[in-house]
C-alpha atoms as a PDB file:
ATOM      1  CA  UNK A   1     -36.560 -75.548  98.633  1.00  0.00           C
ATOM      2  CA  UNK A   2     -40.024 -74.858  96.401  1.00  0.00           C
ATOM      3  CA  UNK A   3     -41.224 -78.974  97.782  1.00  0.00           C
ATOM      4  CA  UNK A   4     -40.771 -77.588 101.197  1.00  0.00           C
ATOM      5  CA  UNK A   5     -42.632 -74.585 100.723  1.00  0.00           C
ATOM      6  CA  UNK A   6     -45.518 -76.162  99.039  1.00  0.00           C
ATOM      7  CA  UNK A   7     -45.663 -79.009 101.594  1.00  0.00           C
ATOM      8  CA  UNK A   8     -45.867 -76.094 104.390  1.00  0.00           C
ATOM      9  CA  UNK A   9     -48.910 -74.255 102.626  1.00  0.00           C
ATOM     10  CA  UNK A  10     -50.324 -77.302 102.171  1.00  0.00           C
ATOM     11  CA  UNK A  11     -50.656 -78.174 105.902  1.00  0.00           C
ATOM     12  CA  UNK A  12     -51.651 -74.560 106.478  1.00  0.00           C
ATOM     13  CA  UNK A  13     -54.292 -75.017 104.026  1.00  0.00           C
ATOM     14  CA  UNK A  14     -52.941 -72.047 102.277  1.00  0.00           C
ATOM     15  CA  UNK A  15     -54.089 -72.993  98.679  1.00  0.00           C
ATOM     16  CA  UNK A  16     -53.695 -69.865  97.153  1.00  0.00           C
ATOM     17  CA  UNK A  17     -49.877 -70.196  97.704  1.00  0.00           C
ATOM     18  CA  UNK A  18     -50.006 -73.757  96.841  1.00  0.00           C
ATOM     19  CA  UNK A  19     -51.229 -73.068  93.690  1.00  0.00           C
ATOM     20  CA  UNK A  20     -49.235 -70.128  93.045  1.00  0.00           C
ATOM     21  CA  UNK A  21     -46.275 -72.569  93.657  1.00  0.00           C
ATOM     22  CA  UNK A  22     -47.624 -74.808  91.300  1.00  0.00           C
ATOM     23  CA  UNK A  23     -47.737 -72.526  88.627  1.00  0.00           C
ATOM     24  CA  UNK A  24     -44.097 -71.452  88.944  1.00  0.00           C
ATOM     25  CA  UNK A  25     -43.017 -75.256  88.656  1.00  0.00           C
ATOM     26  CA  UNK A  26     -45.359 -75.590  85.605  1.00  0.00           C
ATOM     27  CA  UNK A  27     -43.994 -72.419  84.253  1.00  0.00           C
ATOM     28  CA  UNK A  28     -40.658 -73.377  85.021  1.00  0.00           C
ATOM     29  CA  UNK A  29     -40.998 -76.860  83.449  1.00  0.00           C
ATOM     30  CA  UNK A  30     -42.558 -75.327  80.191  1.00  0.00           C
ATOM     31  CA  UNK A  31     -39.644 -72.479  79.713  1.00  0.00           C
ATOM     32  CA  UNK A  32     -36.866 -75.250  80.224  1.00  0.00           C
ATOM     33  CA  UNK A  33     -38.649 -77.618  77.501  1.00  0.00           C
ATOM     34  CA  UNK A  34     -38.867 -74.606  75.121  1.00  0.00           C
ATOM     35  CA  UNK A  35     -35.151 -73.742  75.740  1.00  0.00           C
ATOM     36  CA  UNK A  36     -33.998 -77.196  75.180  1.00  0.00           C
ATOM     37  CA  UNK A  37     -36.094 -77.031  72.006  1.00  0.00           C
ATOM     38  CA  UNK A  38     -35.199 -73.939  70.555  1.00  0.00           C
ATOM     39  CA  UNK A  39     -31.177 -74.989  71.504  1.00  0.00           C
ATOM     40  CA  UNK A  40     -31.917 -78.480  69.398  1.00  0.00           C
ATOM     41  CA  UNK A  41     -33.537 -76.289  66.885  1.00  0.00           C
ATOM     42  CA  UNK A  42     -30.453 -73.794  66.348  1.00  0.00           C
ATOM     43  CA  UNK A  43     -28.495 -77.005  66.416  1.00  0.00           C
ATOM     44  CA  UNK A  44     -30.392 -78.794  63.596  1.00  0.00           C
ATOM     45  CA  UNK A  45     -30.531 -75.731  61.624  1.00  0.00           C
ATOM     46  CA  UNK A  46     -26.342 -75.142  61.784  1.00  0.00           C
ATOM     47  CA  UNK A  47     -26.259 -78.865  61.097  1.00  0.00           C
ATOM     48  CA  UNK A  48     -28.296 -78.435  57.575  1.00  0.00           C
ATOM     49  CA  UNK A  49     -27.096 -75.123  56.632  1.00  0.00           C
ATOM     50  CA  UNK A  50     -23.348 -76.953  56.388  1.00  0.00           C
ATOM     51  CA  UNK A  51     -25.204 -80.215  54.952  1.00  0.00           C
ATOM     52  CA  UNK A  52     -27.047 -77.963  52.034  1.00  0.00           C
ATOM     53  CA  UNK A  53     -23.741 -76.268  51.302  1.00  0.00           C
ATOM     54  CA  UNK A  54     -22.447 -79.634  51.230  1.00  0.00           C
ATOM     55  CA  UNK A  55     -25.404 -80.530  48.594  1.00  0.00           C
ATOM     56  CA  UNK A  56     -24.712 -77.427  46.453  1.00  0.00           C
ATOM     57  CA  UNK A  57     -20.658 -78.432  46.117  1.00  0.00           C
ATOM     58  CA  UNK A  58     -22.266 -82.063  44.829  1.00  0.00           C
ATOM     59  CA  UNK A  59     -24.587 -80.540  42.375  1.00  0.00           C
ATOM     60  CA  UNK A  60     -21.760 -78.559  41.113  1.00  0.00           C
ATOM     61  CA  UNK A  61     -19.237 -81.714  40.810  1.00  0.00           C
ATOM     62  CA  UNK A  62     -22.469 -83.483  39.334  1.00  0.00           C
ATOM     63  CA  UNK A  63     -22.735 -80.392  36.294  1.00  0.00           C
ATOM     64  CA  UNK A  64     -18.919 -80.930  36.013  1.00  0.00           C
ATOM     65  CA  UNK A  65     -19.393 -84.945  35.664  1.00  0.00           C
ATOM     66  CA  UNK A  66     -21.658 -84.256  32.992  1.00  0.00           C
ATOM     67  CA  UNK A  67     -19.653 -81.422  31.286  1.00  0.00           C
ATOM     68  CA  UNK A  68     -17.032 -84.029  30.435  1.00  0.00           C
ATOM     69  CA  UNK A  69     -19.290 -86.199  28.414  1.00  0.00           C
ATOM     70  CA  UNK A  70     -20.920 -83.618  26.553  1.00  0.00           C
ATOM     71  CA  UNK A  71     -17.316 -82.332  25.409  1.00  0.00           C
ATOM     72  CA  UNK A  72     -16.915 -85.893  24.730  1.00  0.00           C
ATOM     73  CA  UNK A  73     -19.950 -86.278  22.581  1.00  0.00           C
ATOM     74  CA  UNK A  74     -18.838 -83.022  20.934  1.00  0.00           C
ATOM     75  CA  UNK A  75     -15.219 -84.163  20.176  1.00  0.00           C
ATOM     76  CA  UNK A  76     -16.844 -87.260  18.577  1.00  0.00           C
ATOM     77  CA  UNK A  77     -19.200 -85.485  16.268  1.00  0.00           C
ATOM     78  CA  UNK A  78     -17.340 -84.888  13.436  1.00  0.00           C
ATOM     79  CA  UNK A  79     -16.062 -88.505  12.870  1.00  0.00           C
ATOM     80  CA  UNK A  80     -19.879 -89.583  13.500  1.00  0.00           C
ATOM     81  CA  UNK A  81     -20.526 -87.369  10.600  1.00  0.00           C
ATOM     82  CA  UNK A  82     -18.120 -88.532   8.373  1.00  0.00           C
ATOM     83  CA  UNK A  83     -18.737 -92.205   9.449  1.00  0.00           C
ATOM     84  CA  UNK A  84     -22.538 -91.861   8.893  1.00  0.00           C
ATOM     85  CA  UNK A  85     -22.279 -90.364   5.225  1.00  0.00           C
ATOM     86  CA  UNK A  86     -19.442 -92.896   4.580  1.00  0.00           C
ATOM     87  CA  UNK A  87     -21.512 -95.626   4.990  1.00  0.00           C
ATOM     88  CA  UNK A  88     -24.650 -94.131   3.365  1.00  0.00           C
ATOM     89  CA  UNK A  89     -22.357 -93.869   0.169  1.00  0.00           C
ATOM     90  CA  UNK A  90     -21.005 -96.573   0.951  1.00  0.00           C
ATOM     91  CA  UNK A  91     -17.773 -94.480  -0.250  1.00  0.00           C
ATOM     92  CA  UNK A  92     -14.154 -95.840   0.566  1.00  0.00           C
ATOM     93  CA  UNK A  93     -11.479 -93.407   1.598  1.00  0.00           C
ATOM     94  CA  UNK A  94      -8.582 -93.929   4.278  1.00  0.00           C
ATOM     95  CA  UNK A  95      -9.679 -91.135   5.664  1.00  0.00           C
ATOM     96  CA  UNK A  96     -13.291 -92.174   5.839  1.00  0.00           C
ATOM     97  CA  UNK A  97     -12.702 -95.600   7.246  1.00  0.00           C
ATOM     98  CA  UNK A  98      -9.849 -94.322   9.994  1.00  0.00           C
ATOM     99  CA  UNK A  99     -12.904 -91.900  11.252  1.00  0.00           C
ATOM    100  CA  UNK A 100     -15.148 -94.542  11.072  1.00  0.00           C
ATOM    101  CA  UNK A 101     -12.706 -96.594  13.254  1.00  0.00           C
ATOM    102  CA  UNK A 102     -11.858 -93.906  15.585  1.00  0.00           C
ATOM    103  CA  UNK A 103     -15.833 -93.606  15.569  1.00  0.00           C
ATOM    104  CA  UNK A 104     -16.403 -96.952  17.151  1.00  0.00           C
ATOM    105  CA  UNK A 105     -13.663 -96.767  19.679  1.00  0.00           C
ATOM    106  CA  UNK A 106     -15.106 -93.589  20.959  1.00  0.00           C
ATOM    107  CA  UNK A 107     -18.538 -95.379  20.927  1.00  0.00           C
ATOM    108  CA  UNK A 108     -17.446 -97.793  24.235  1.00  0.00           C
ATOM    109  CA  UNK A 109     -15.838 -95.251  26.260  1.00  0.00           C
ATOM    110  CA  UNK A 110     -17.147 -94.349  29.221  1.00  0.00           C
ATOM    111  CA  UNK A 111     -20.115 -91.798  28.595  1.00  0.00           C
ATOM    112  CA  UNK A 112     -21.741 -92.101  31.760  1.00  0.00           C
ATOM    113  CA  UNK A 113     -21.424 -89.593  34.153  1.00  0.00           C
ATOM    114  CA  UNK A 114     -20.459 -90.808  38.223  1.00  0.00           C
ATOM    115  CA  UNK A 115     -23.387 -88.650  39.793  1.00  0.00           C
ATOM    116  CA  UNK A 116     -22.332 -88.596  43.422  1.00  0.00           C
ATOM    117  CA  UNK A 117     -25.561 -88.640  45.986  1.00  0.00           C
ATOM    118  CA  UNK A 118     -23.577 -89.231  49.151  1.00  0.00           C
ATOM    119  CA  UNK A 119     -25.219 -85.572  50.913  1.00  0.00           C
ATOM    120  CA  UNK A 120     -28.615 -85.959  48.878  1.00  0.00           C
ATOM    121  CA  UNK A 121     -28.888 -89.438  50.324  1.00  0.00           C
ATOM    122  CA  UNK A 122     -28.092 -88.458  54.053  1.00  0.00           C
ATOM    123  CA  UNK A 123     -30.565 -85.384  53.523  1.00  0.00           C
ATOM    124  CA  UNK A 124     -33.402 -87.879  52.443  1.00  0.00           C
ATOM    125  CA  UNK A 125     -32.676 -89.802  55.581  1.00  0.00           C
ATOM    126  CA  UNK A 126     -33.043 -86.964  57.949  1.00  0.00           C
ATOM    127  CA  UNK A 127     -36.556 -86.303  58.869  1.00  0.00           C
ATOM    128  CA  UNK A 128     -35.155 -83.803  61.720  1.00  0.00           C
ATOM    129  CA  UNK A 129     -34.292 -81.372  58.809  1.00  0.00           C
ATOM    130  CA  UNK A 130     -37.856 -81.476  57.244  1.00  0.00           C
ATOM    131  CA  UNK A 131     -39.765 -78.973  59.365  1.00  0.00           C
ATOM    132  CA  UNK A 132     -36.883 -76.545  58.469  1.00  0.00           C
ATOM    133  CA  UNK A 133     -37.069 -76.566  55.151  1.00  0.00           C
ATOM    134  CA  UNK A 134     -39.595 -74.857  53.014  1.00  0.00           C
ATOM    135  CA  UNK A 135     -42.167 -77.072  51.227  1.00  0.00           C
ATOM    136  CA  UNK A 136     -41.176 -75.891  47.357  1.00  0.00           C
ATOM    137  CA  UNK A 137     -37.777 -77.270  48.539  1.00  0.00           C
ATOM    138  CA  UNK A 138     -38.830 -80.389  49.818  1.00  0.00           C
ATOM    139  CA  UNK A 139     -40.422 -80.856  46.122  1.00  0.00           C
ATOM    140  CA  UNK A 140     -37.715 -79.554  44.236  1.00  0.00           C
ATOM    141  CA  UNK A 141     -35.240 -82.067  46.419  1.00  0.00           C
ATOM    142  CA  UNK A 142     -37.775 -84.793  45.917  1.00  0.00           C
ATOM    143  CA  UNK A 143     -38.052 -84.647  41.961  1.00  0.00           C
ATOM    144  CA  UNK A 144     -34.071 -83.983  41.682  1.00  0.00           C
ATOM    145  CA  UNK A 145     -33.638 -86.942  43.703  1.00  0.00           C
ATOM    146  CA  UNK A 146     -35.968 -89.001  41.223  1.00  0.00           C
ATOM    147  CA  UNK A 147     -34.658 -87.465  38.412  1.00  0.00           C
ATOM    148  CA  UNK A 148     -31.096 -88.396  39.290  1.00  0.00           C
ATOM    149  CA  UNK A 149     -32.036 -91.722  40.085  1.00  0.00           C
ATOM    150  CA  UNK A 150     -34.239 -92.262  36.824  1.00  0.00           C
ATOM    151  CA  UNK A 151     -31.489 -90.604  34.470  1.00  0.00           C
ATOM    152  CA  UNK A 152     -28.685 -92.877  36.381  1.00  0.00           C
ATOM    153  CA  UNK A 153     -30.967 -96.059  34.668  1.00  0.00           C
ATOM    154  CA  UNK A 154     -31.380 -94.813  31.686  1.00  0.00           C
ATOM    155  CA  UNK A 155     -28.290 -93.897  30.278  1.00  0.00           C
ATOM    156  CA  UNK A 156     -26.720 -97.210  31.911  1.00  0.00           C
ATOM    157  CA  UNK A 157     -29.386 -99.119  29.837  1.00  0.00           C
ATOM    158  CA  UNK A 158     -28.180 -96.956  26.695  1.00  0.00           C
ATOM    159  CA  UNK A 159     -24.650 -97.581  27.133  1.00  0.00           C
ATOM    160  CA  UNK A 160     -25.131-100.903  27.992  1.00  0.00           C
ATOM    161  CA  UNK A 161     -26.964-101.252  24.598  1.00  0.00           C
ATOM    162  CA  UNK A 162     -24.595 -98.938  22.111  1.00  0.00           C
ATOM    163  CA  UNK A 163     -21.675-101.291  23.999  1.00  0.00           C
ATOM    164  CA  UNK A 164     -23.258-104.678  23.627  1.00  0.00           C
ATOM    165  CA  UNK A 165     -24.793-104.428  20.191  1.00  0.00           C
ATOM    166  CA  UNK A 166     -22.587-102.781  17.885  1.00  0.00           C
ATOM    167  CA  UNK A 167     -18.572-102.516  18.528  1.00  0.00           C
ATOM    168  CA  UNK A 168     -18.225-105.917  21.248  1.00  0.00           C
ATOM    169  CA  UNK A 169     -20.454-108.703  19.776  1.00  0.00           C
ATOM    170  CA  UNK A 170     -20.322-108.120  15.512  1.00  0.00           C
ATOM    171  CA  UNK A 171     -18.275-110.238  13.288  1.00  0.00           C
ATOM    172  CA  UNK A 172     -17.070-107.188  10.756  1.00  0.00           C
ATOM    173  CA  UNK A 173     -15.490-105.267  13.626  1.00  0.00           C
ATOM    174  CA  UNK A 174     -11.811-106.443  15.308  1.00  0.00           C
ATOM    175  CA  UNK A 175      -8.944-104.526  17.342  1.00  0.00           C
ATOM    176  CA  UNK A 176      -5.693-104.018  16.855  1.00  0.00           C
ATOM    177  CA  UNK A 177      -2.842-103.774  19.369  1.00  0.00           C
ATOM    178  CA  UNK A 178       0.846-102.010  18.420  1.00  0.00           C
ATOM    179  CA  UNK A 179       2.306-101.411  21.766  1.00  0.00           C
ATOM    180  CA  UNK A 180       1.801 -99.560  24.684  1.00  0.00           C
ATOM    181  CA  UNK A 181      -1.296 -97.294  24.461  1.00  0.00           C
ATOM    182  CA  UNK A 182      -0.628 -93.446  24.257  1.00  0.00           C
ATOM    183  CA  UNK A 183      -3.849 -91.212  25.042  1.00  0.00           C
ATOM    184  CA  UNK A 184      -3.092 -88.117  22.297  1.00  0.00           C
ATOM    185  CA  UNK A 185      -4.675 -85.579  25.196  1.00  0.00           C
ATOM    186  CA  UNK A 186      -7.397 -82.860  23.182  1.00  0.00           C
ATOM    187  CA  UNK A 187      -9.388 -85.982  21.976  1.00  0.00           C
ATOM    188  CA  UNK A 188     -10.615 -89.053  22.895  1.00  0.00           C
ATOM    189  CA  UNK A 189      -8.155 -91.320  20.757  1.00  0.00           C
ATOM    190  CA  UNK A 190      -5.503 -93.437  21.722  1.00  0.00           C
ATOM    191  CA  UNK A 191      -2.359 -94.039  19.682  1.00  0.00           C
ATOM    192  CA  UNK A 192      -1.417 -97.782  19.641  1.00  0.00           C
ATOM    193  CA  UNK A 193      -4.744 -99.622  20.389  1.00  0.00           C
ATOM    194  CA  UNK A 194      -8.409 -99.451  18.656  1.00  0.00           C
ATOM    195  CA  UNK A 195     -11.032-100.566  16.866  1.00  0.00           C
ATOM    196  CA  UNK A 196     -10.607-101.843  13.273  1.00  0.00           C
ATOM    197  CA  UNK A 197     -13.055-103.228  10.446  1.00  0.00           C
ATOM    198  CA  UNK A 198     -12.516-107.119  10.356  1.00  0.00           C
ATOM    199  CA  UNK A 199     -13.232-107.179   6.620  1.00  0.00           C
ATOM    200  CA  UNK A 200     -13.028-104.580   3.311  1.00  0.00           C
ATOM    201  CA  UNK A 201     -14.893-101.328   3.713  1.00  0.00           C
ATOM    202  CA  UNK A 202     -16.730-101.929   0.699  1.00  0.00           C
ATOM    203  CA  UNK A 203     -18.088-105.232   2.440  1.00  0.00           C
ATOM    204  CA  UNK A 204     -18.894-103.883   5.708  1.00  0.00           C
ATOM    205  CA  UNK A 205     -20.914-100.907   4.049  1.00  0.00           C
ATOM    206  CA  UNK A 206     -23.399-103.370   2.070  1.00  0.00           C
ATOM    207  CA  UNK A 207     -23.957-105.389   5.258  1.00  0.00           C
ATOM    208  CA  UNK A 208     -26.915-104.797   6.722  1.00  0.00           C
ATOM    209  CA  UNK A 209     -26.721-105.973   9.668  1.00  0.00           C
ATOM    210  CA  UNK A 210     -23.771-103.980  10.206  1.00  0.00           C
ATOM    211  CA  UNK A 211     -25.690-100.866   9.171  1.00  0.00           C
ATOM    212  CA  UNK A 212     -28.605-101.388  11.366  1.00  0.00           C
ATOM    213  CA  UNK A 213     -26.533-102.033  14.468  1.00  0.00           C
ATOM    214  CA  UNK A 214     -24.512 -98.557  13.638  1.00  0.00           C
ATOM    215  CA  UNK A 215     -27.226 -96.722  13.166  1.00  0.00           C
ATOM    216  CA  UNK A 216     -29.056 -97.957  16.461  1.00  0.00           C
ATOM    217  CA  UNK A 217     -25.583 -97.010  18.097  1.00  0.00           C
ATOM    218  CA  UNK A 218     -25.528 -93.305  17.095  1.00  0.00           C
ATOM    219  CA  UNK A 219     -29.148 -93.239  18.299  1.00  0.00           C
ATOM    220  CA  UNK A 220     -28.473 -94.070  21.753  1.00  0.00           C
ATOM    221  CA  UNK A 221     -25.040 -92.287  21.502  1.00  0.00           C
ATOM    222  CA  UNK A 222     -27.137 -89.260  20.360  1.00  0.00           C
ATOM    223  CA  UNK A 223     -30.087 -89.590  23.243  1.00  0.00           C
ATOM    224  CA  UNK A 224     -27.320 -89.964  26.190  1.00  0.00           C
ATOM    225  CA  UNK A 225     -26.034 -86.692  24.705  1.00  0.00           C
ATOM    226  CA  UNK A 226     -29.776 -85.516  24.845  1.00  0.00           C
ATOM    227  CA  UNK A 227     -30.746 -86.624  28.038  1.00  0.00           C
ATOM    228  CA  UNK A 228     -27.743 -85.034  29.380  1.00  0.00           C
ATOM    229  CA  UNK A 229     -28.530 -81.744  28.154  1.00  0.00           C
ATOM    230  CA  UNK A 230     -31.760 -81.804  29.615  1.00  0.00           C
ATOM    231  CA  UNK A 231     -30.775 -82.899  32.996  1.00  0.00           C
ATOM    232  CA  UNK A 232     -27.824 -80.686  32.889  1.00  0.00           C
ATOM    233  CA  UNK A 233     -30.561 -77.837  32.556  1.00  0.00           C
ATOM    234  CA  UNK A 234     -32.829 -79.328  35.455  1.00  0.00           C
ATOM    235  CA  UNK A 235     -29.932 -79.640  37.661  1.00  0.00           C
ATOM    236  CA  UNK A 236     -28.877 -76.017  37.032  1.00  0.00           C
ATOM    237  CA  UNK A 237     -32.377 -74.659  38.105  1.00  0.00           C
ATOM    238  CA  UNK A 238     -32.393 -77.186  41.094  1.00  0.00           C
ATOM    239  CA  UNK A 239     -28.704 -75.467  42.052  1.00  0.00           C
ATOM    240  CA  UNK A 240     -30.503 -72.152  41.857  1.00  0.00           C
ATOM    241  CA  UNK A 241     -33.147 -73.101  44.086  1.00  0.00           C
ATOM    242  CA  UNK A 242     -30.709 -74.638  46.475  1.00  0.00           C
ATOM    243  CA  UNK A 243     -28.540 -71.710  46.966  1.00  0.00           C
ATOM    244  CA  UNK A 244     -31.722 -69.913  47.497  1.00  0.00           C
ATOM    245  CA  UNK A 245     -32.933 -72.382  50.052  1.00  0.00           C
ATOM    246  CA  UNK A 246     -29.473 -71.518  51.928  1.00  0.00           C
ATOM    247  CA  UNK A 247     -29.892 -67.878  51.990  1.00  0.00           C
ATOM    248  CA  UNK A 248     -33.437 -68.175  53.308  1.00  0.00           C
ATOM    249  CA  UNK A 249     -31.895 -70.314  56.550  1.00  0.00           C
END
């Protein structure tokens, strides 16, 4: 219809009418594009909010995983103090040796939090969401992504070091197996298996190699605890920024 009218106006050399018809076409196309863009933006915004809410749950899960490791460290702290003091004074007692052997088992338990980054990685690949995010949140998101990668690398390195250089490969450390292991529940101890000293306590406590590796392992173990406490605080701070961003969408 409009094309026929334009053609007729051209034949009649009614240039003003041609201009009006052309203007109507341009405006119609412009409005159509704007409506399509608006619809796409609204769709992206809805999907972004869903992704941010999923990220919020993912961050909460990471905080919970960190708390599990921090609780494990707290449960090990008593044996760590007893074992360190017993070695330092070379003071044998059945209780001191039991605390030291229990601590060696606690050292090699899994003290690495299983950081969840599925939603975080997905957001990093979605460039269409970037214009919808505030610049301050984009900076916070990039920082959180970099920090979680750094912590995973550093904690893995610490864990591998304390595992390998103290318990697994030291001649003064052995193991015992007395039936099916039974988890006690409220501590990290198991009944039925674990590590034990392969030599008398009086010899082990004077072994410079054992003492050096033991103090290094405590250092790695303590460093994991300190790093996780710091990263937990940073993660909580990021979650607060995340919740604010969700509220502003």
